[in-house]
Amino acid sequence: MNPLNLFNRDHKIRQRLEAMRPRLYRLAYSWTMNPALADDLTQDTLTKGLKKVGQLKNPDALEGWLFGILRNCWRDHYRSHREMDELDHEQLTDEITPEHHHEQQHIVTKVRNAVAQLAEGQREVVTLVDLEGFSYAEVAGSLGIPIGTVMSRLCRARKALAEKLLSLDASEKTSKTTAKNVSHIRRIK
């Protein structure tokens, strides 16, 4: 390949890398539930991607390649900071939007918490397929696992999410009913 064509190819890939920043951040955030860590992982991913852009053989596989780098960055961080795996509840409460979006944010928070409680493999697959819209084949390729494994993890993840969210909903209804009954008792006195 002529050096000028190689330069143009790399330049276009670099532009595509930068355009992928928001998707990488969303994915990293869904895995970590920590804005600062998600930003760090996104930056590390883009830095590694830029350094190794010459190793990318198929430019059409850029997204899967980047998500593979992000996954490895997350795993490296997770291994070196196991004690930081738990999400601090105060971080969640700092991210509440204005009053008119409170209910939506409450639902989003419940879903994020439920996703964060999934096993790592399930969390990765459900995030890539359901939140980022990747096909099973793309996810299998970027994670380096068989497509059947993607499908089974996704099925288990969806089932676990449904159970977690239904149990949260039931417990909220119970606590609201209890609070209503207690307030009624107080009024009688």
Short mmCIF file of N, CA and C in Angstrom, two decimals:
data_model
loop_
_atom_site.label_atom_id
_atom_site.label_comp_id
_atom_site.label_asym_id
_atom_site.label_seq_id
_atom_site.Cartn_x
_atom_site.Cartn_y
_atom_site.Cartn_z
N MET A 1 0.85 -1.18 0.00
CA MET A 1 0.00 0.00 0.00
C MET A 1 0.89 1.23 0.00
N ASN A 2 0.52 2.19 -0.76
CA ASN A 2 1.27 3.43 -0.89
C ASN A 2 1.17 4.24 0.41
N PRO A 3 2.23 4.91 0.85
CA PRO A 3 2.24 5.64 2.13
C PRO A 3 1.14 6.69 2.24
N LEU A 4 0.80 7.35 1.15
CA LEU A 4 -0.26 8.36 1.20
C LEU A 4 -1.62 7.72 1.48
N ASN A 5 -1.89 6.59 0.84
CA ASN A 5 -3.15 5.87 1.10
C ASN A 5 -3.20 5.38 2.54
N LEU A 6 -2.08 4.90 3.04
CA LEU A 6 -2.01 4.43 4.43
C LEU A 6 -2.28 5.59 5.39
N PHE A 7 -1.70 6.76 5.11
CA PHE A 7 -1.92 7.93 5.95
C PHE A 7 -3.40 8.32 5.94
N ASN A 8 -4.01 8.37 4.76
CA ASN A 8 -5.44 8.72 4.65
C ASN A 8 -6.31 7.72 5.39
N ARG A 9 -5.99 6.44 5.28
CA ARG A 9 -6.75 5.40 5.97
C ARG A 9 -6.65 5.61 7.48
N ASP A 10 -5.43 5.81 7.98
CA ASP A 10 -5.24 6.01 9.41
C ASP A 10 -5.93 7.28 9.89
N HIS A 11 -5.90 8.34 9.08
CA HIS A 11 -6.55 9.59 9.46
C HIS A 11 -8.07 9.39 9.60
N LYS A 12 -8.67 8.68 8.65
CA LYS A 12 -10.11 8.41 8.72
C LYS A 12 -10.45 7.54 9.93
N ILE A 13 -9.61 6.57 10.20
CA ILE A 13 -9.85 5.71 11.36
C ILE A 13 -9.73 6.52 12.64
N ARG A 14 -8.76 7.43 12.71
CA ARG A 14 -8.61 8.28 13.90
C ARG A 14 -9.86 9.14 14.11
N GLN A 15 -10.42 9.66 13.04
CA GLN A 15 -11.66 10.44 13.15
C GLN A 15 -12.80 9.56 13.66
N ARG A 16 -12.89 8.36 13.16
CA ARG A 16 -13.93 7.43 13.62
C ARG A 16 -13.72 7.05 15.08
N LEU A 17 -12.45 6.92 15.49
CA LEU A 17 -12.15 6.62 16.89
C LEU A 17 -12.72 7.72 17.79
N GLU A 18 -12.46 8.96 17.44
CA GLU A 18 -12.93 10.07 18.26
C GLU A 18 -14.46 10.14 18.24
N ALA A 19 -15.07 9.82 17.12
CA ALA A 19 -16.53 9.83 17.04
C ALA A 19 -17.15 8.74 17.91
N MET A 20 -16.39 7.72 18.24
CA MET A 20 -16.88 6.62 19.08
C MET A 20 -16.86 6.96 20.57
N ARG A 21 -16.25 8.07 20.94
CA ARG A 21 -16.11 8.43 22.36
C ARG A 21 -17.42 8.34 23.14
N PRO A 22 -18.53 8.94 22.67
CA PRO A 22 -19.77 8.87 23.46
C PRO A 22 -20.27 7.44 23.69
N ARG A 23 -20.20 6.60 22.68
CA ARG A 23 -20.65 5.20 22.84
C ARG A 23 -19.75 4.46 23.82
N LEU A 24 -18.45 4.69 23.70
CA LEU A 24 -17.51 4.04 24.62
C LEU A 24 -17.79 4.48 26.05
N TYR A 25 -18.04 5.78 26.23
CA TYR A 25 -18.32 6.29 27.57
C TYR A 25 -19.59 5.67 28.13
N ARG A 26 -20.66 5.64 27.32
CA ARG A 26 -21.92 5.05 27.81
C ARG A 26 -21.73 3.60 28.23
N LEU A 27 -21.00 2.87 27.43
CA LEU A 27 -20.76 1.47 27.74
C LEU A 27 -19.93 1.33 29.01
N ALA A 28 -18.86 2.12 29.11
CA ALA A 28 -18.02 2.08 30.31
C ALA A 28 -18.82 2.48 31.54
N TYR A 29 -19.68 3.48 31.40
CA TYR A 29 -20.49 3.91 32.53
C TYR A 29 -21.47 2.82 32.95
N SER A 30 -22.06 2.15 31.98
CA SER A 30 -23.01 1.09 32.32
C SER A 30 -22.32 -0.06 33.04
N TRP A 31 -21.05 -0.27 32.77
CA TRP A 31 -20.30 -1.33 33.44
C TRP A 31 -19.83 -0.89 34.82
N THR A 32 -19.42 0.38 34.95
CA THR A 32 -18.78 0.83 36.19
C THR A 32 -19.71 1.58 37.12
N MET A 33 -20.72 2.25 36.56
CA MET A 33 -21.63 3.10 37.33
C MET A 33 -20.87 4.23 38.03
N ASN A 34 -19.77 4.65 37.46
CA ASN A 34 -18.92 5.68 38.04
C ASN A 34 -18.47 6.60 36.91
N PRO A 35 -18.95 7.86 36.88
CA PRO A 35 -18.62 8.76 35.77
C PRO A 35 -17.12 8.99 35.57
N ALA A 36 -16.39 9.18 36.66
CA ALA A 36 -14.95 9.44 36.53
C ALA A 36 -14.22 8.21 36.00
N LEU A 37 -14.56 7.05 36.51
CA LEU A 37 -13.91 5.82 36.04
C LEU A 37 -14.29 5.54 34.59
N ALA A 38 -15.54 5.78 34.23
CA ALA A 38 -15.96 5.58 32.84
C ALA A 38 -15.18 6.50 31.90
N ASP A 39 -14.96 7.73 32.33
CA ASP A 39 -14.18 8.67 31.53
C ASP A 39 -12.73 8.20 31.39
N ASP A 40 -12.16 7.73 32.49
CA ASP A 40 -10.78 7.22 32.45
C ASP A 40 -10.66 6.02 31.52
N LEU A 41 -11.60 5.10 31.62
CA LEU A 41 -11.57 3.91 30.76
C LEU A 41 -11.74 4.28 29.29
N THR A 42 -12.61 5.24 29.03
CA THR A 42 -12.80 5.71 27.65
C THR A 42 -11.52 6.32 27.11
N GLN A 43 -10.88 7.15 27.93
CA GLN A 43 -9.63 7.78 27.51
C GLN A 43 -8.54 6.73 27.28
N ASP A 44 -8.43 5.78 28.18
CA ASP A 44 -7.43 4.71 28.01
C ASP A 44 -7.69 3.91 26.73
N THR A 45 -8.96 3.64 26.47
CA THR A 45 -9.33 2.88 25.27
C THR A 45 -8.94 3.64 24.01
N LEU A 46 -9.27 4.92 23.97
CA LEU A 46 -8.94 5.72 22.79
C LEU A 46 -7.43 5.87 22.62
N THR A 47 -6.72 6.03 23.72
CA THR A 47 -5.26 6.14 23.65
C THR A 47 -4.65 4.86 23.08
N LYS A 48 -5.09 3.73 23.61
CA LYS A 48 -4.57 2.45 23.11
C LYS A 48 -4.98 2.23 21.66
N GLY A 49 -6.21 2.61 21.33
CA GLY A 49 -6.68 2.47 19.96
C GLY A 49 -5.86 3.31 18.99
N LEU A 50 -5.56 4.54 19.39
CA LEU A 50 -4.75 5.42 18.53
C LEU A 50 -3.34 4.88 18.35
N LYS A 51 -2.77 4.36 19.43
CA LYS A 51 -1.41 3.82 19.35
C LYS A 51 -1.34 2.58 18.46
N LYS A 52 -2.41 1.80 18.47
CA LYS A 52 -2.39 0.52 17.76
C LYS A 52 -3.25 0.53 16.49
N VAL A 53 -3.60 1.72 16.01
CA VAL A 53 -4.48 1.82 14.84
C VAL A 53 -3.88 1.12 13.62
N GLY A 54 -2.57 1.08 13.54
CA GLY A 54 -1.91 0.40 12.43
C GLY A 54 -2.12 -1.10 12.43
N GLN A 55 -2.46 -1.66 13.60
CA GLN A 55 -2.68 -3.10 13.72
C GLN A 55 -4.08 -3.52 13.28
N LEU A 56 -4.97 -2.55 13.10
CA LEU A 56 -6.34 -2.86 12.69
C LEU A 56 -6.34 -3.27 11.23
N LYS A 57 -6.65 -4.51 10.99
CA LYS A 57 -6.61 -5.04 9.62
C LYS A 57 -7.86 -4.70 8.83
N ASN A 58 -9.01 -4.72 9.49
CA ASN A 58 -10.28 -4.46 8.81
C ASN A 58 -10.93 -3.22 9.42
N PRO A 59 -10.90 -2.08 8.74
CA PRO A 59 -11.49 -0.86 9.29
C PRO A 59 -12.98 -0.99 9.60
N ASP A 60 -13.67 -1.92 8.95
CA ASP A 60 -15.10 -2.11 9.22
C ASP A 60 -15.33 -2.74 10.60
N ALA A 61 -14.31 -3.34 11.16
CA ALA A 61 -14.42 -3.98 12.47
C ALA A 61 -13.97 -3.04 13.60
N LEU A 62 -13.91 -1.75 13.32
CA LEU A 62 -13.40 -0.78 14.29
C LEU A 62 -14.18 -0.80 15.60
N GLU A 63 -15.51 -0.80 15.53
CA GLU A 63 -16.31 -0.75 16.75
C GLU A 63 -16.05 -1.96 17.64
N GLY A 64 -16.10 -3.14 17.07
CA GLY A 64 -15.84 -4.35 17.85
C GLY A 64 -14.44 -4.35 18.43
N TRP A 65 -13.48 -3.87 17.63
CA TRP A 65 -12.09 -3.80 18.08
C TRP A 65 -11.97 -2.85 19.28
N LEU A 66 -12.62 -1.69 19.19
CA LEU A 66 -12.58 -0.72 20.29
C LEU A 66 -13.28 -1.25 21.54
N PHE A 67 -14.42 -1.91 21.35
CA PHE A 67 -15.11 -2.46 22.51
C PHE A 67 -14.30 -3.56 23.17
N GLY A 68 -13.54 -4.29 22.38
CA GLY A 68 -12.62 -5.29 22.94
C GLY A 68 -11.53 -4.62 23.77
N ILE A 69 -11.00 -3.51 23.28
CA ILE A 69 -9.98 -2.76 24.04
C ILE A 69 -10.60 -2.23 25.33
N LEU A 70 -11.81 -1.67 25.24
CA LEU A 70 -12.49 -1.15 26.43
C LEU A 70 -12.71 -2.26 27.45
N ARG A 71 -13.15 -3.39 26.97
CA ARG A 71 -13.38 -4.53 27.87
C ARG A 71 -12.08 -4.92 28.59
N ASN A 72 -10.98 -4.96 27.86
CA ASN A 72 -9.70 -5.30 28.48
C ASN A 72 -9.25 -4.23 29.47
N CYS A 73 -9.47 -2.96 29.15
CA CYS A 73 -9.13 -1.88 30.09
C CYS A 73 -9.94 -2.02 31.37
N TRP A 74 -11.25 -2.34 31.23
CA TRP A 74 -12.11 -2.52 32.39
C TRP A 74 -11.64 -3.70 33.23
N ARG A 75 -11.32 -4.80 32.58
CA ARG A 75 -10.85 -5.97 33.32
C ARG A 75 -9.53 -5.69 34.03
N ASP A 76 -8.62 -4.99 33.37
CA ASP A 76 -7.36 -4.63 34.01
C ASP A 76 -7.61 -3.77 35.25
N HIS A 77 -8.48 -2.80 35.10
CA HIS A 77 -8.80 -1.93 36.24
C HIS A 77 -9.47 -2.74 37.36
N TYR A 78 -10.42 -3.57 36.98
CA TYR A 78 -11.15 -4.37 37.96
C TYR A 78 -10.21 -5.28 38.75
N ARG A 79 -9.28 -5.90 38.04
CA ARG A 79 -8.33 -6.79 38.72
C ARG A 79 -7.44 -6.03 39.69
N SER A 80 -7.06 -4.82 39.33
CA SER A 80 -6.15 -4.07 40.19
C SER A 80 -6.87 -3.28 41.28
N HIS A 81 -8.19 -3.16 41.19
CA HIS A 81 -8.96 -2.40 42.19
C HIS A 81 -10.20 -3.16 42.63
N ARG A 82 -10.06 -4.39 43.03
CA ARG A 82 -11.22 -5.21 43.39
C ARG A 82 -12.06 -4.59 44.50
N GLU A 83 -11.42 -3.89 45.41
CA GLU A 83 -12.17 -3.31 46.53
C GLU A 83 -13.06 -2.16 46.08
N MET A 84 -12.84 -1.63 44.87
CA MET A 84 -13.64 -0.51 44.39
C MET A 84 -14.82 -0.99 43.55
N ASP A 85 -15.13 -2.28 43.61
CA ASP A 85 -16.20 -2.84 42.77
C ASP A 85 -17.58 -2.33 43.18
N GLU A 86 -17.78 -2.11 44.46
CA GLU A 86 -19.09 -1.68 44.92
C GLU A 86 -19.32 -0.20 44.61
N LEU A 87 -20.52 0.11 44.20
CA LEU A 87 -20.88 1.48 43.88
C LEU A 87 -21.33 2.19 45.15
N ASP A 88 -20.80 3.37 45.37
CA ASP A 88 -21.16 4.16 46.53
C ASP A 88 -22.54 4.78 46.30
N HIS A 89 -23.42 4.57 47.24
CA HIS A 89 -24.79 5.06 47.10
C HIS A 89 -24.84 6.58 46.93
N GLU A 90 -23.93 7.30 47.57
CA GLU A 90 -23.92 8.76 47.47
C GLU A 90 -23.69 9.22 46.04
N GLN A 91 -22.94 8.48 45.26
CA GLN A 91 -22.70 8.86 43.87
C GLN A 91 -24.00 8.82 43.08
N LEU A 92 -24.86 7.88 43.38
CA LEU A 92 -26.13 7.79 42.67
C LEU A 92 -27.03 8.98 43.01
N THR A 93 -27.08 9.36 44.28
CA THR A 93 -27.97 10.43 44.66
C THR A 93 -27.50 11.78 44.14
N ASP A 94 -26.21 11.94 43.84
CA ASP A 94 -25.71 13.18 43.28
C ASP A 94 -26.16 13.38 41.84
N GLU A 95 -26.62 12.34 41.16
CA GLU A 95 -26.93 12.42 39.75
C GLU A 95 -28.42 12.59 39.47
N ILE A 96 -29.21 12.92 40.47
CA ILE A 96 -30.64 13.08 40.27
C ILE A 96 -30.89 14.38 39.50
N THR A 97 -31.76 14.30 38.49
CA THR A 97 -32.07 15.45 37.66
C THR A 97 -33.14 16.30 38.33
N PRO A 98 -33.54 17.42 37.74
CA PRO A 98 -34.57 18.28 38.32
C PRO A 98 -35.89 17.54 38.57
N GLU A 99 -36.74 18.16 39.36
CA GLU A 99 -37.99 17.54 39.83
C GLU A 99 -38.84 16.88 38.75
N HIS A 100 -39.02 17.54 37.63
CA HIS A 100 -39.93 16.99 36.62
C HIS A 100 -39.39 15.72 35.96
N HIS A 101 -38.11 15.39 36.17
CA HIS A 101 -37.53 14.16 35.63
C HIS A 101 -37.27 13.13 36.74
N HIS A 102 -37.73 13.43 37.92
CA HIS A 102 -37.41 12.57 39.07
C HIS A 102 -37.86 11.12 38.87
N GLU A 103 -39.08 10.93 38.44
CA GLU A 103 -39.59 9.57 38.28
C GLU A 103 -38.80 8.79 37.23
N GLN A 104 -38.49 9.44 36.11
CA GLN A 104 -37.69 8.78 35.08
C GLN A 104 -36.31 8.42 35.62
N GLN A 105 -35.71 9.33 36.34
CA GLN A 105 -34.39 9.07 36.89
C GLN A 105 -34.44 7.94 37.92
N HIS A 106 -35.53 7.87 38.65
CA HIS A 106 -35.69 6.81 39.64
C HIS A 106 -35.70 5.45 38.94
N ILE A 107 -36.42 5.37 37.84
CA ILE A 107 -36.48 4.13 37.07
C ILE A 107 -35.11 3.80 36.49
N VAL A 108 -34.45 4.80 35.92
CA VAL A 108 -33.12 4.60 35.34
C VAL A 108 -32.16 4.10 36.42
N THR A 109 -32.23 4.68 37.59
CA THR A 109 -31.36 4.27 38.69
C THR A 109 -31.63 2.82 39.09
N LYS A 110 -32.91 2.45 39.16
CA LYS A 110 -33.25 1.07 39.50
C LYS A 110 -32.69 0.10 38.47
N VAL A 111 -32.84 0.45 37.20
CA VAL A 111 -32.34 -0.43 36.14
C VAL A 111 -30.81 -0.50 36.19
N ARG A 112 -30.16 0.64 36.36
CA ARG A 112 -28.69 0.63 36.44
C ARG A 112 -28.20 -0.21 37.61
N ASN A 113 -28.85 -0.08 38.74
CA ASN A 113 -28.46 -0.88 39.90
C ASN A 113 -28.66 -2.36 39.63
N ALA A 114 -29.76 -2.68 38.99
CA ALA A 114 -30.03 -4.09 38.67
C ALA A 114 -28.98 -4.62 37.69
N VAL A 115 -28.62 -3.82 36.69
CA VAL A 115 -27.59 -4.23 35.72
C VAL A 115 -26.25 -4.39 36.44
N ALA A 116 -25.94 -3.49 37.35
CA ALA A 116 -24.66 -3.55 38.07
C ALA A 116 -24.55 -4.80 38.93
N GLN A 117 -25.68 -5.38 39.34
CA GLN A 117 -25.67 -6.58 40.18
C GLN A 117 -25.51 -7.86 39.38
N LEU A 118 -25.61 -7.76 38.06
CA LEU A 118 -25.45 -8.95 37.22
C LEU A 118 -24.00 -9.43 37.25
N ALA A 119 -23.81 -10.69 36.95
CA ALA A 119 -22.45 -11.23 36.80
C ALA A 119 -21.76 -10.47 35.66
N GLU A 120 -20.45 -10.38 35.71
CA GLU A 120 -19.71 -9.57 34.74
C GLU A 120 -20.02 -9.95 33.29
N GLY A 121 -20.01 -11.23 32.98
CA GLY A 121 -20.28 -11.68 31.61
C GLY A 121 -21.68 -11.31 31.15
N GLN A 122 -22.64 -11.45 32.04
CA GLN A 122 -24.02 -11.10 31.70
C GLN A 122 -24.15 -9.59 31.52
N ARG A 123 -23.50 -8.83 32.39
CA ARG A 123 -23.55 -7.37 32.31
C ARG A 123 -22.97 -6.87 30.99
N GLU A 124 -21.85 -7.46 30.57
CA GLU A 124 -21.23 -7.06 29.31
C GLU A 124 -22.16 -7.33 28.14
N VAL A 125 -22.73 -8.52 28.10
CA VAL A 125 -23.58 -8.92 26.97
C VAL A 125 -24.86 -8.10 26.92
N VAL A 126 -25.53 -7.93 28.05
CA VAL A 126 -26.80 -7.19 28.04
C VAL A 126 -26.55 -5.73 27.69
N THR A 127 -25.44 -5.18 28.10
CA THR A 127 -25.12 -3.79 27.77
C THR A 127 -24.86 -3.64 26.28
N LEU A 128 -24.07 -4.53 25.72
CA LEU A 128 -23.74 -4.43 24.30
C LEU A 128 -24.95 -4.69 23.40
N VAL A 129 -25.76 -5.69 23.74
CA VAL A 129 -26.89 -6.04 22.88
C VAL A 129 -28.08 -5.10 23.11
N ASP A 130 -28.52 -4.97 24.36
CA ASP A 130 -29.74 -4.23 24.63
C ASP A 130 -29.56 -2.71 24.70
N LEU A 131 -28.43 -2.25 25.19
CA LEU A 131 -28.24 -0.81 25.32
C LEU A 131 -27.51 -0.19 24.14
N GLU A 132 -26.57 -0.90 23.57
CA GLU A 132 -25.79 -0.36 22.46
C GLU A 132 -26.24 -0.87 21.10
N GLY A 133 -27.10 -1.88 21.07
CA GLY A 133 -27.69 -2.32 19.82
C GLY A 133 -26.81 -3.18 18.92
N PHE A 134 -25.81 -3.83 19.48
CA PHE A 134 -24.95 -4.70 18.68
C PHE A 134 -25.65 -6.03 18.42
N SER A 135 -25.31 -6.65 17.32
CA SER A 135 -25.85 -7.98 17.01
C SER A 135 -25.13 -9.02 17.85
N TYR A 136 -25.72 -10.20 17.93
CA TYR A 136 -25.09 -11.28 18.68
C TYR A 136 -23.71 -11.60 18.10
N ALA A 137 -23.61 -11.61 16.78
CA ALA A 137 -22.34 -11.93 16.13
C ALA A 137 -21.28 -10.88 16.45
N GLU A 138 -21.66 -9.60 16.45
CA GLU A 138 -20.70 -8.54 16.78
C GLU A 138 -20.22 -8.67 18.22
N VAL A 139 -21.15 -8.97 19.12
CA VAL A 139 -20.78 -9.13 20.53
C VAL A 139 -19.87 -10.34 20.70
N ALA A 140 -20.21 -11.43 20.05
CA ALA A 140 -19.38 -12.64 20.14
C ALA A 140 -17.98 -12.34 19.64
N GLY A 141 -17.87 -11.62 18.54
CA GLY A 141 -16.56 -11.29 17.99
C GLY A 141 -15.76 -10.37 18.89
N SER A 142 -16.39 -9.34 19.46
CA SER A 142 -15.64 -8.40 20.29
C SER A 142 -15.27 -8.98 21.65
N LEU A 143 -16.09 -9.91 22.16
CA LEU A 143 -15.78 -10.52 23.46
C LEU A 143 -14.97 -11.81 23.31
N GLY A 144 -14.88 -12.31 22.09
CA GLY A 144 -14.11 -13.53 21.86
C GLY A 144 -14.77 -14.78 22.43
N ILE A 145 -16.11 -14.83 22.35
CA ILE A 145 -16.86 -15.98 22.86
C ILE A 145 -17.79 -16.48 21.76
N PRO A 146 -18.25 -17.73 21.86
CA PRO A 146 -19.19 -18.25 20.85
C PRO A 146 -20.53 -17.52 20.91
N ILE A 147 -21.21 -17.48 19.79
CA ILE A 147 -22.50 -16.80 19.71
C ILE A 147 -23.54 -17.44 20.63
N GLY A 148 -23.45 -18.75 20.83
CA GLY A 148 -24.36 -19.44 21.75
C GLY A 148 -24.17 -18.96 23.18
N THR A 149 -22.94 -18.67 23.55
CA THR A 149 -22.66 -18.14 24.89
C THR A 149 -23.27 -16.75 25.04
N VAL A 150 -23.18 -15.94 23.99
CA VAL A 150 -23.81 -14.61 24.01
C VAL A 150 -25.30 -14.77 24.25
N MET A 151 -25.92 -15.67 23.53
CA MET A 151 -27.36 -15.86 23.64
C MET A 151 -27.77 -16.37 25.03
N SER A 152 -27.02 -17.31 25.57
CA SER A 152 -27.39 -17.85 26.89
C SER A 152 -27.15 -16.81 27.99
N ARG A 153 -26.04 -16.07 27.90
CA ARG A 153 -25.79 -15.01 28.89
C ARG A 153 -26.86 -13.94 28.83
N LEU A 154 -27.26 -13.59 27.61
CA LEU A 154 -28.28 -12.57 27.44
C LEU A 154 -29.61 -13.04 28.02
N CYS A 155 -29.97 -14.28 27.77
CA CYS A 155 -31.21 -14.84 28.30
C CYS A 155 -31.19 -14.82 29.83
N ARG A 156 -30.09 -15.28 30.40
CA ARG A 156 -29.98 -15.30 31.87
C ARG A 156 -29.98 -13.89 32.44
N ALA A 157 -29.31 -12.96 31.75
CA ALA A 157 -29.24 -11.58 32.23
C ALA A 157 -30.63 -10.94 32.21
N ARG A 158 -31.36 -11.14 31.14
CA ARG A 158 -32.71 -10.56 31.05
C ARG A 158 -33.63 -11.14 32.11
N LYS A 159 -33.52 -12.44 32.34
CA LYS A 159 -34.35 -13.09 33.36
C LYS A 159 -34.00 -12.54 34.75
N ALA A 160 -32.70 -12.43 35.03
CA ALA A 160 -32.26 -11.90 36.32
C ALA A 160 -32.70 -10.45 36.50
N LEU A 161 -32.60 -9.65 35.45
CA LEU A 161 -33.05 -8.26 35.52
C LEU A 161 -34.54 -8.17 35.81
N ALA A 162 -35.32 -8.98 35.11
CA ALA A 162 -36.77 -8.97 35.33
C ALA A 162 -37.09 -9.32 36.78
N GLU A 163 -36.43 -10.35 37.31
CA GLU A 163 -36.68 -10.75 38.70
C GLU A 163 -36.29 -9.65 39.67
N LYS A 164 -35.12 -9.04 39.46
CA LYS A 164 -34.65 -7.97 40.35
C LYS A 164 -35.60 -6.77 40.32
N LEU A 165 -36.00 -6.37 39.12
CA LEU A 165 -36.86 -5.20 38.99
C LEU A 165 -38.25 -5.47 39.53
N LEU A 166 -38.78 -6.67 39.33
CA LEU A 166 -40.09 -7.00 39.88
C LEU A 166 -40.05 -7.04 41.40
N SER A 167 -38.98 -7.58 41.97
CA SER A 167 -38.88 -7.63 43.43
C SER A 167 -38.71 -6.22 44.01
N LEU A 168 -37.97 -5.36 43.32
CA LEU A 168 -37.84 -3.97 43.77
C LEU A 168 -39.19 -3.26 43.73
N ASP A 169 -39.93 -3.48 42.66
CA ASP A 169 -41.24 -2.86 42.50
C ASP A 169 -42.18 -3.33 43.61
N ALA A 170 -42.17 -4.62 43.89
CA ALA A 170 -43.03 -5.17 44.95
C ALA A 170 -42.65 -4.60 46.31
N SER A 171 -41.35 -4.49 46.59
CA SER A 171 -40.93 -3.96 47.89
C SER A 171 -41.26 -2.48 48.02
N GLU A 172 -41.20 -1.73 46.91
CA GLU A 172 -41.58 -0.32 46.95
C GLU A 172 -43.07 -0.16 47.24
N LYS A 173 -43.89 -1.00 46.61
CA LYS A 173 -45.33 -0.93 46.85
C LYS A 173 -45.65 -1.25 48.30
N THR A 174 -44.95 -2.25 48.86
CA THR A 174 -45.16 -2.63 50.25
C THR A 174 -44.77 -1.49 51.18
N SER A 175 -43.63 -0.85 50.92
CA SER A 175 -43.18 0.24 51.79
C SER A 175 -44.11 1.45 51.67
N LYS A 176 -44.65 1.72 50.48
CA LYS A 176 -45.59 2.83 50.31
C LYS A 176 -46.88 2.55 51.06
N THR A 177 -47.36 1.30 50.99
CA THR A 177 -48.58 0.92 51.70
C THR A 177 -48.36 1.03 53.20
N THR A 178 -47.22 0.57 53.68
CA THR A 178 -46.90 0.65 55.10
C THR A 178 -46.83 2.11 55.54
N ALA A 179 -46.18 2.95 54.76
CA ALA A 179 -46.08 4.37 55.09
C ALA A 179 -47.46 5.02 55.12
N LYS A 180 -48.32 4.64 54.19
CA LYS A 180 -49.68 5.18 54.15
C LYS A 180 -50.45 4.74 55.39
N ASN A 181 -50.33 3.47 55.77
CA ASN A 181 -51.01 2.96 56.96
C ASN A 181 -50.50 3.63 58.22
N VAL A 182 -49.20 3.84 58.31
CA VAL A 182 -48.61 4.49 59.48
C VAL A 182 -49.10 5.93 59.58
N SER A 183 -49.15 6.64 58.46
CA SER A 183 -49.61 8.03 58.50
C SER A 183 -51.08 8.08 58.89
N HIS A 184 -51.85 7.10 58.48
CA HIS A 184 -53.26 7.03 58.86
C HIS A 184 -53.39 6.80 60.36
N ILE A 185 -52.57 5.93 60.91
CA ILE A 185 -52.59 5.66 62.35
C ILE A 185 -52.22 6.91 63.13
N ARG A 186 -51.25 7.64 62.65
CA ARG A 186 -50.84 8.86 63.34
C ARG A 186 -51.98 9.89 63.36
N ARG A 187 -52.73 9.95 62.29
CA ARG A 187 -53.83 10.91 62.23
C ARG A 187 -54.94 10.55 63.21
N ILE A 188 -55.12 9.28 63.48
CA ILE A 188 -56.18 8.84 64.39
C ILE A 188 -55.85 9.27 65.81
N LYS A 189 -54.61 9.20 66.18
CA LYS A 189 -54.23 9.55 67.55
C LYS A 189 -54.52 10.97 67.74
#
